[in-house]
C-alpha cells in the first residue's frame, strides 16, 4: 500500500481522529516533496504541533482549520491555499474526505493535495490575502452584535452594518447620507442616549476610532453597543441597594471565602436592632450576638443549613450592644456564583421580642385556662354554630363518656346526647333561639351518655363572638343526684300524705271490717303491690286471710286458712316482738320448705310481713305480696307498713272494745265507767303518742324539706354570686397593679353587691324561720302610707334600674296608719319586685292604695306571665315557685314572708291571676292594730 501511495503524483495524507485530537498518521513521498520535508518529520505529529516552519505558515494553519471543519461537519471539504517554497508561491488544491466507522463516526480523514502548477509572485499572494481578510472583516462586521457606523469628516454616515439598523430601528437607506448627530471624539468611550424610530429612547456605549481610506480620505468609525438592559439592571441594582438600606429589617451579608465567614455588609436596620454600628461588626462572625447561649435549639438547625449550603429560617435569642436580650427571627440564604460556588450568605433578621412575649403570655394564660377547665366540676364546652368543639374539658368527658375527638368526628353531637328525635328537635330549637352574641339560657334537660345512662343536667349556654364567628359557651352541671333526691322527697311527701289519710280514715272508723278493708286497699295503692292481705291468728296459731285487696293479675286468697306448722313458735315469737319479715325472691330465699311451698301455692314471689300487735297480743299480720316477679323491699316501705300496722292495731283494739261494750252494755253497766276511763286513758295516751309522733314526723319533715330546699337554693343562688366574688377577688389579687382606680372600685362594688344579695337571701331564710317558730314580732308605728308608697317606688327605680312604669294611685285619708313599717316595706317590696320580675320589659305595674276607716287595702298588679291555676294554692309555701317561671331567678321566699307579715298584722293576702294576662295581689290590714301600743 505504501509503495502504491508513493507512486501517486499528488500528495496523500492520512489523518487519525481520536476525539478532538488530530494526528498526521501517514504521508506519501509526493506530499513530502511538495513541502520539501522528509516524511519522518511529519508522520506521528498532531496537526497543531507540526514543524515550526509549517505550523506558522498559512498552509499549515489552513490545513488544521479545514481538517477540523471536515471532522465537525462529517463531509468533504475542498479549498485552495498558497504554499511558499524557496521564495516561490505554489497554488495547492486540497480535498479532505472523512472515513466513517460502523457507527457512523469519523475516525480518519484522507487528504489529497494537488499542485496546480500556478506560480504567483509575493505581491499577488499579499493582494489575495488582503482581499480575503477584507471579505472576512466585512463578514465579521455584518455578524457582530455591535452597531458599526462609518462617518466621514463632514459628519455624514457612509456605512452602517445590520446591527446599526436594529439599534436605530431604521433601514440602511434612511441612515446612509444622514448627519450622524452624536459627538465623536477619537479614542474615547462614552455612554450616549439615542432615539429609535418611533420615539423610543435607548442607551448605548460608543467607541470611536479614526482611520483613512483610499486617497487619504479620513473616516470616523463608531462602534455602538446597546446597553439599555444594562442601564435598567444598574438602576434596578441601585434601587435594591436603597431598599436594603431603608429596610426596617436587619440585613447582613457574609463572605464564605474568607476565614470564619465574616460580615462584609450591615444595613442601618441591623444597626438599629442590635445597637452596633456597621464599623463595629464588619469582619466579625455573627455568633457574637448570641452571648453565652451557644446551645439554643435554633443554632443546631442553623449550623446544619450552613453545612448543607441551603436556606434556613430560625428564631434565636440574641443580645444587643447594651446587653439587653431580644428575639431574632432570622432568615439566611446562600449566594452562588456562575460556577456554582458558594460565595456569600445573606441574613435577614427581624426583632420579634414583643411577639414572643405576647406568645409566652398567651401560653401562660392558656395553661391557667387549661388548669381551670381541668379542675372545674362542671362540663365546659366551646363550639361554633356547626357543632365543632374548640373546648371539651375532662369533666364534660366524665359526664357524657365521650371525648372531644368523638364529639367532633360524629358530625352531630346532639344526636348522641339526644338519641330520641323529639328530644333532639327540642334541643336544636333551643340553640336556634340564640340569634345574637350576649344571649344566655339556662335549662334543665336529660341527656344520654355513651354507656346508655340517662342523666339530668343543668345546661347554661351563652353566645359569644370569637374571631368573627358566633360561638356557644356551655356549662353542664350534673344534677342527677339532686333530681333523685327531689323525686325521693316528692314520693316521701306523697307517702306521708297517704299515710296521714289512711291513719285518719282508720282512726275515725269503729267498724272492724271497714277498718281492715280500707287498710289493705290504701296500702296496696301506696306500695303499688299486686296484693295486700290481713291475716288473723286463731288461739291455736292457725288462722286465715280475713281481708284483701288484689289486682286482676293475681289470684284471690280471701278466706284461705293456713295451718300452724307454717308459723312455728320461732316465727310467732319474732312477730310478737314486733319483728318484720321480707322476702325479695322466694326462689332463692333461705326459708323453710313448708313456708316455700305455701308461697308457691299462692303464687307469691316476694312478700313483706308486718305484725299487728297491741300490748303483748299478736293479733295478726299485715302482708304485701308481689306475685309475678322479685321485688327489693325498701327500708322506707318497711317502716311505712309498720306505722300503718301500729295504727291498725290501735283501731282494732278500739273497735273490739267498742264491740265488747255494745255486746256487754247491759251486763257490764257497773264496769262501764271504769272501762271508759281506761279507754279514755288509753286513748289519751295513744293520742298523745300519736300527737308526739305526728309532731316528730312533721318536724322531721319540715326540717328535711327546709334542709333540702335550702341546700338547693344555696347551690343554685349562692353559686353565681360566689363565682362572681371569686373571679373579682382573683382579678384584684393578681392584676390589681394593672387596674385603674375606677376598675378596682368596680370590682369591689361587684363583690359588695353580691355579698348584699347573699345577705338578703340569708335574712329572708331567717325571717321564715322566725315566722314558723312564732318568734316574728310586730313593732307598730304611725305611718303616712301615701308618702311611704312613694318612697318605696323611688327606691325600686333606683335599686332595680327598672325599665317598667309603676302607676301609683290612692284613695281616702292615709296619714296616720299604724303598721310595722319594716314588715310593710318587705310586703310591698316583695310584691312590686315580683310584679317587675315576671313582667315584660316596658310593662306597667300598678300600686293602688285604699285607706278606709275599718281597714287599709293595697293592690299590686302586673300584666306579666301570670300564675297557673294548679300553683295558686302553693305559691305562699316556702321555696315554692310556679312551673312557668323558666330561667327567671328567685328563691320562693318572698311571698311566704309577705303572707307571714300580713297575717302578723291580723290581715290577709290574696291573689288573682290568669296565665299570660297578669296577676293582682291584694293586702288587707285591719285598722284595729291602732289600738296596740306604738313603739
Short mmCIF file of C-alpha atoms in Angstrom, two decimals, residues 371-605:
data_model
loop_
_atom_site.label_atom_id
_atom_site.label_comp_id
_atom_site.label_asym_id
_atom_site.label_seq_id
_atom_site.Cartn_x
_atom_site.Cartn_y
_atom_site.Cartn_z
CA UNK A 371 -55.91 24.11 84.69
CA UNK A 372 -59.27 25.73 85.41
CA UNK A 373 -61.05 23.65 82.78
CA UNK A 374 -59.41 20.50 84.14
CA UNK A 375 -60.30 21.10 87.80
CA UNK A 376 -63.74 22.71 87.50
CA UNK A 377 -66.57 20.36 88.45
CA UNK A 378 -68.76 21.36 85.56
CA UNK A 379 -68.62 20.19 81.96
CA UNK A 380 -67.43 23.11 79.81
CA UNK A 381 -67.74 23.23 76.01
CA UNK A 382 -66.91 25.92 73.45
CA UNK A 383 -68.24 25.24 69.95
CA UNK A 384 -69.22 27.01 66.76
CA UNK A 385 -72.69 27.02 65.25
CA UNK A 386 -71.81 23.95 63.14
CA UNK A 387 -71.12 21.87 66.25
CA UNK A 388 -67.30 21.78 66.11
CA UNK A 389 -65.80 21.89 69.61
CA UNK A 390 -62.77 24.04 70.46
CA UNK A 391 -63.04 23.20 74.20
CA UNK A 392 -64.36 19.96 75.72
CA UNK A 393 -63.00 19.70 79.26
CA UNK A 394 -62.37 16.47 81.25
CA UNK A 395 -65.49 16.91 83.39
CA UNK A 396 -67.57 17.04 80.17
CA UNK A 397 -65.93 13.78 79.13
CA UNK A 398 -66.74 12.38 82.60
CA UNK A 399 -70.39 13.46 82.39
CA UNK A 400 -71.06 12.24 78.82
CA UNK A 401 -68.49 9.46 78.42
CA UNK A 402 -67.40 10.96 75.06
CA UNK A 403 -64.03 12.53 74.18
CA UNK A 404 -63.70 15.76 72.21
CA UNK A 405 -62.44 13.79 69.20
CA UNK A 406 -65.54 11.58 69.30
CA UNK A 407 -67.76 14.66 69.65
CA UNK A 408 -66.13 16.35 66.64
CA UNK A 409 -65.99 13.31 64.37
CA UNK A 410 -69.58 12.16 64.90
CA UNK A 411 -70.91 15.03 62.74
CA UNK A 412 -73.73 15.98 65.12
CA UNK A 413 -73.06 15.67 68.85
CA UNK A 414 -76.70 16.42 69.71
CA UNK A 415 -77.67 13.11 68.05
CA UNK A 416 -75.51 11.32 70.66
CA UNK A 417 -76.81 13.26 73.67
CA UNK A 418 -80.42 13.10 72.44
CA UNK A 419 -80.97 9.81 70.57
CA UNK A 420 -84.72 10.38 70.69
CA UNK A 421 -85.65 12.52 67.60
CA UNK A 422 -88.16 14.59 69.57
CA UNK A 423 -85.65 15.41 72.34
CA UNK A 424 -83.04 16.30 69.71
CA UNK A 425 -85.51 18.57 67.89
CA UNK A 426 -86.25 20.41 71.16
CA UNK A 427 -82.52 20.84 71.87
CA UNK A 428 -81.85 22.23 68.37
CA UNK A 429 -84.79 24.61 68.69
CA UNK A 430 -83.27 25.95 71.91
CA UNK A 431 -79.99 26.64 70.10
CA UNK A 432 -81.82 28.31 67.22
CA UNK A 433 -83.18 30.93 69.65
CA UNK A 434 -79.68 32.32 70.16
CA UNK A 435 -79.69 34.98 67.45
CA UNK A 436 -77.13 37.41 68.82
CA UNK A 437 -73.94 37.49 70.93
CA UNK A 438 -74.67 38.02 74.61
CA UNK A 439 -77.81 35.86 74.64
CA UNK A 440 -77.92 33.38 77.53
CA UNK A 441 -80.06 30.45 78.57
CA UNK A 442 -80.26 28.02 81.48
CA UNK A 443 -82.35 24.89 81.15
CA UNK A 444 -82.68 21.54 82.86
CA UNK A 445 -82.65 18.63 80.44
CA UNK A 446 -81.94 14.91 80.23
CA UNK A 447 -79.05 13.56 78.16
CA UNK A 448 -77.94 10.06 77.21
CA UNK A 449 -74.32 9.14 77.99
CA UNK A 450 -72.06 6.89 75.94
CA UNK A 451 -72.84 3.96 78.27
CA UNK A 452 -76.58 4.48 77.74
CA UNK A 453 -77.18 6.00 81.18
CA UNK A 454 -79.60 8.92 81.28
CA UNK A 455 -78.50 11.91 83.32
CA UNK A 456 -80.24 15.09 84.40
CA UNK A 457 -78.10 18.15 83.69
CA UNK A 458 -78.45 21.87 84.14
CA UNK A 459 -77.15 23.48 80.94
CA UNK A 460 -76.15 27.15 80.96
CA UNK A 461 -75.39 28.49 77.47
CA UNK A 462 -74.12 31.88 76.30
CA UNK A 463 -73.47 33.15 72.79
CA UNK A 464 -70.18 34.99 72.25
CA UNK A 465 -68.41 36.38 69.22
CA UNK A 466 -64.97 34.81 68.69
CA UNK A 467 -62.73 35.50 65.69
CA UNK A 468 -65.67 36.93 63.77
CA UNK A 469 -68.00 33.98 64.22
CA UNK A 470 -70.80 33.03 66.58
CA UNK A 471 -69.69 30.59 69.29
CA UNK A 472 -71.58 28.76 72.04
CA UNK A 473 -70.10 28.61 75.57
CA UNK A 474 -71.94 26.00 77.62
CA UNK A 475 -71.63 24.69 81.18
CA UNK A 476 -73.12 21.28 82.04
CA UNK A 477 -73.85 20.62 85.72
CA UNK A 478 -74.82 17.06 86.65
CA UNK A 479 -78.00 17.34 88.77
CA UNK A 480 -78.95 13.65 88.53
CA UNK A 481 -78.42 13.08 92.25
CA UNK A 482 -80.32 16.23 93.11
CA UNK A 483 -83.20 15.13 90.91
CA UNK A 484 -83.20 11.72 92.57
CA UNK A 485 -83.35 13.38 95.98
CA UNK A 486 -86.14 15.67 94.83
CA UNK A 487 -88.01 12.64 93.48
CA UNK A 488 -87.47 10.84 96.78
CA UNK A 489 -88.77 13.86 98.67
CA UNK A 490 -91.78 14.03 96.38
CA UNK A 491 -92.50 10.35 96.93
CA UNK A 492 -91.94 10.81 100.64
CA UNK A 493 -94.44 13.68 100.73
CA UNK A 494 -96.91 11.58 98.78
CA UNK A 495 -96.41 8.65 101.18
CA UNK A 496 -96.78 10.86 104.20
CA UNK A 497 -99.90 12.39 102.72
CA UNK A 498 -101.36 8.93 102.07
CA UNK A 499 -100.24 7.70 105.50
CA UNK A 500 -102.00 10.61 107.15
CA UNK A 501 -105.11 9.94 105.07
CA UNK A 502 -105.05 6.22 105.90
CA UNK A 503 -104.43 6.90 109.57
CA UNK A 504 -107.23 9.43 109.72
CA UNK A 505 -109.62 7.05 107.95
CA UNK A 506 -108.72 4.18 110.25
CA UNK A 507 -108.92 6.23 113.44
CA UNK A 508 -112.29 7.71 112.55
CA UNK A 509 -113.84 4.27 111.99
CA UNK A 510 -115.06 1.81 114.65
CA UNK A 511 -116.30 -0.85 112.26
CA UNK A 512 -113.59 -3.53 112.25
CA UNK A 513 -114.39 -4.87 108.79
CA UNK A 514 -114.33 -1.40 107.24
CA UNK A 515 -111.08 -0.60 109.06
CA UNK A 516 -109.41 -3.67 107.63
CA UNK A 517 -110.87 -3.21 104.13
CA UNK A 518 -109.74 0.42 103.97
CA UNK A 519 -106.28 -0.54 105.23
CA UNK A 520 -105.50 -3.19 102.57
CA UNK A 521 -106.89 -1.06 99.75
CA UNK A 522 -104.89 2.03 100.67
CA UNK A 523 -101.71 0.09 101.41
CA UNK A 524 -101.81 -1.66 98.02
CA UNK A 525 -102.09 1.71 96.27
CA UNK A 526 -99.35 3.15 98.44
CA UNK A 527 -96.87 0.31 97.79
CA UNK A 528 -98.00 -0.45 94.21
CA UNK A 529 -98.03 -4.15 95.06
CA UNK A 530 -100.03 -6.98 93.48
CA UNK A 531 -101.86 -7.99 96.63
CA UNK A 532 -102.23 -6.84 100.24
CA UNK A 533 -103.92 -9.05 102.86
CA UNK A 534 -104.58 -9.09 106.60
CA UNK A 535 -104.08 -12.46 108.22
CA UNK A 536 -105.70 -13.06 111.65
CA UNK A 537 -104.38 -15.64 114.10
CA UNK A 538 -106.61 -18.04 115.99
CA UNK A 539 -105.74 -19.12 119.54
CA UNK A 540 -104.08 -22.30 118.16
CA UNK A 541 -101.86 -20.08 115.97
CA UNK A 542 -103.56 -21.22 112.84
CA UNK A 543 -105.62 -18.64 111.01
CA UNK A 544 -106.75 -17.23 107.71
CA UNK A 545 -106.92 -14.25 105.39
CA UNK A 546 -109.79 -12.06 106.60
CA UNK A 547 -109.50 -9.22 104.07
CA UNK A 548 -107.56 -8.49 100.88
CA UNK A 549 -107.02 -6.00 98.06
CA UNK A 550 -105.80 -7.68 94.88
CA UNK A 551 -105.04 -6.71 91.28
CA UNK A 552 -106.73 -8.65 88.47
CA UNK A 553 -103.39 -10.21 87.51
CA UNK A 554 -103.14 -12.00 90.88
CA UNK A 555 -105.35 -14.72 92.38
CA UNK A 556 -107.57 -14.06 95.37
CA UNK A 557 -106.71 -15.87 98.61
CA UNK A 558 -109.52 -14.37 100.71
CA UNK A 559 -110.80 -16.86 103.34
CA UNK A 560 -107.88 -19.27 102.82
CA UNK A 561 -106.75 -20.94 106.05
CA UNK A 562 -103.13 -21.61 106.85
CA UNK A 563 -102.17 -24.36 109.28
CA UNK A 564 -99.98 -23.84 112.34
CA UNK A 565 -96.84 -25.64 111.06
CA UNK A 566 -96.13 -22.75 108.71
CA UNK A 567 -95.94 -20.41 111.70
CA UNK A 568 -93.79 -22.29 114.17
CA UNK A 569 -93.04 -20.98 117.61
CA UNK A 570 -89.91 -19.18 116.47
CA UNK A 571 -91.82 -17.20 113.81
CA UNK A 572 -94.61 -16.36 116.27
CA UNK A 573 -92.22 -15.16 118.94
CA UNK A 574 -90.38 -12.95 116.46
CA UNK A 575 -93.65 -11.40 115.27
CA UNK A 576 -94.82 -10.86 118.85
CA UNK A 577 -91.65 -8.84 119.48
CA UNK A 578 -92.51 -6.61 116.52
CA UNK A 579 -90.05 -8.02 114.01
CA UNK A 580 -90.83 -7.94 110.32
CA UNK A 581 -90.14 -10.44 107.54
CA UNK A 582 -89.03 -9.55 103.99
CA UNK A 583 -88.53 -11.97 101.11
CA UNK A 584 -87.23 -10.41 97.91
CA UNK A 585 -87.31 -13.64 95.90
CA UNK A 586 -88.95 -16.84 97.19
CA UNK A 587 -86.91 -18.94 94.75
CA UNK A 588 -83.59 -18.02 96.40
CA UNK A 589 -84.61 -17.05 99.96
CA UNK A 590 -83.30 -19.01 102.97
CA UNK A 591 -86.66 -20.20 104.34
CA UNK A 592 -88.20 -23.49 105.49
CA UNK A 593 -89.58 -25.94 102.96
CA UNK A 594 -93.16 -25.67 104.22
CA UNK A 595 -93.01 -21.88 104.03
CA UNK A 596 -91.62 -22.04 100.48
CA UNK A 597 -94.39 -24.48 99.49
CA UNK A 598 -97.01 -22.15 100.93
CA UNK A 599 -95.60 -19.22 98.92
CA UNK A 600 -95.54 -21.30 95.75
CA UNK A 601 -99.14 -22.45 96.43
CA UNK A 602 -100.37 -18.85 96.47
CA UNK A 603 -98.02 -17.78 93.64
CA UNK A 604 -96.10 -15.37 95.85
CA UNK A 605 -92.65 -14.39 94.51
#
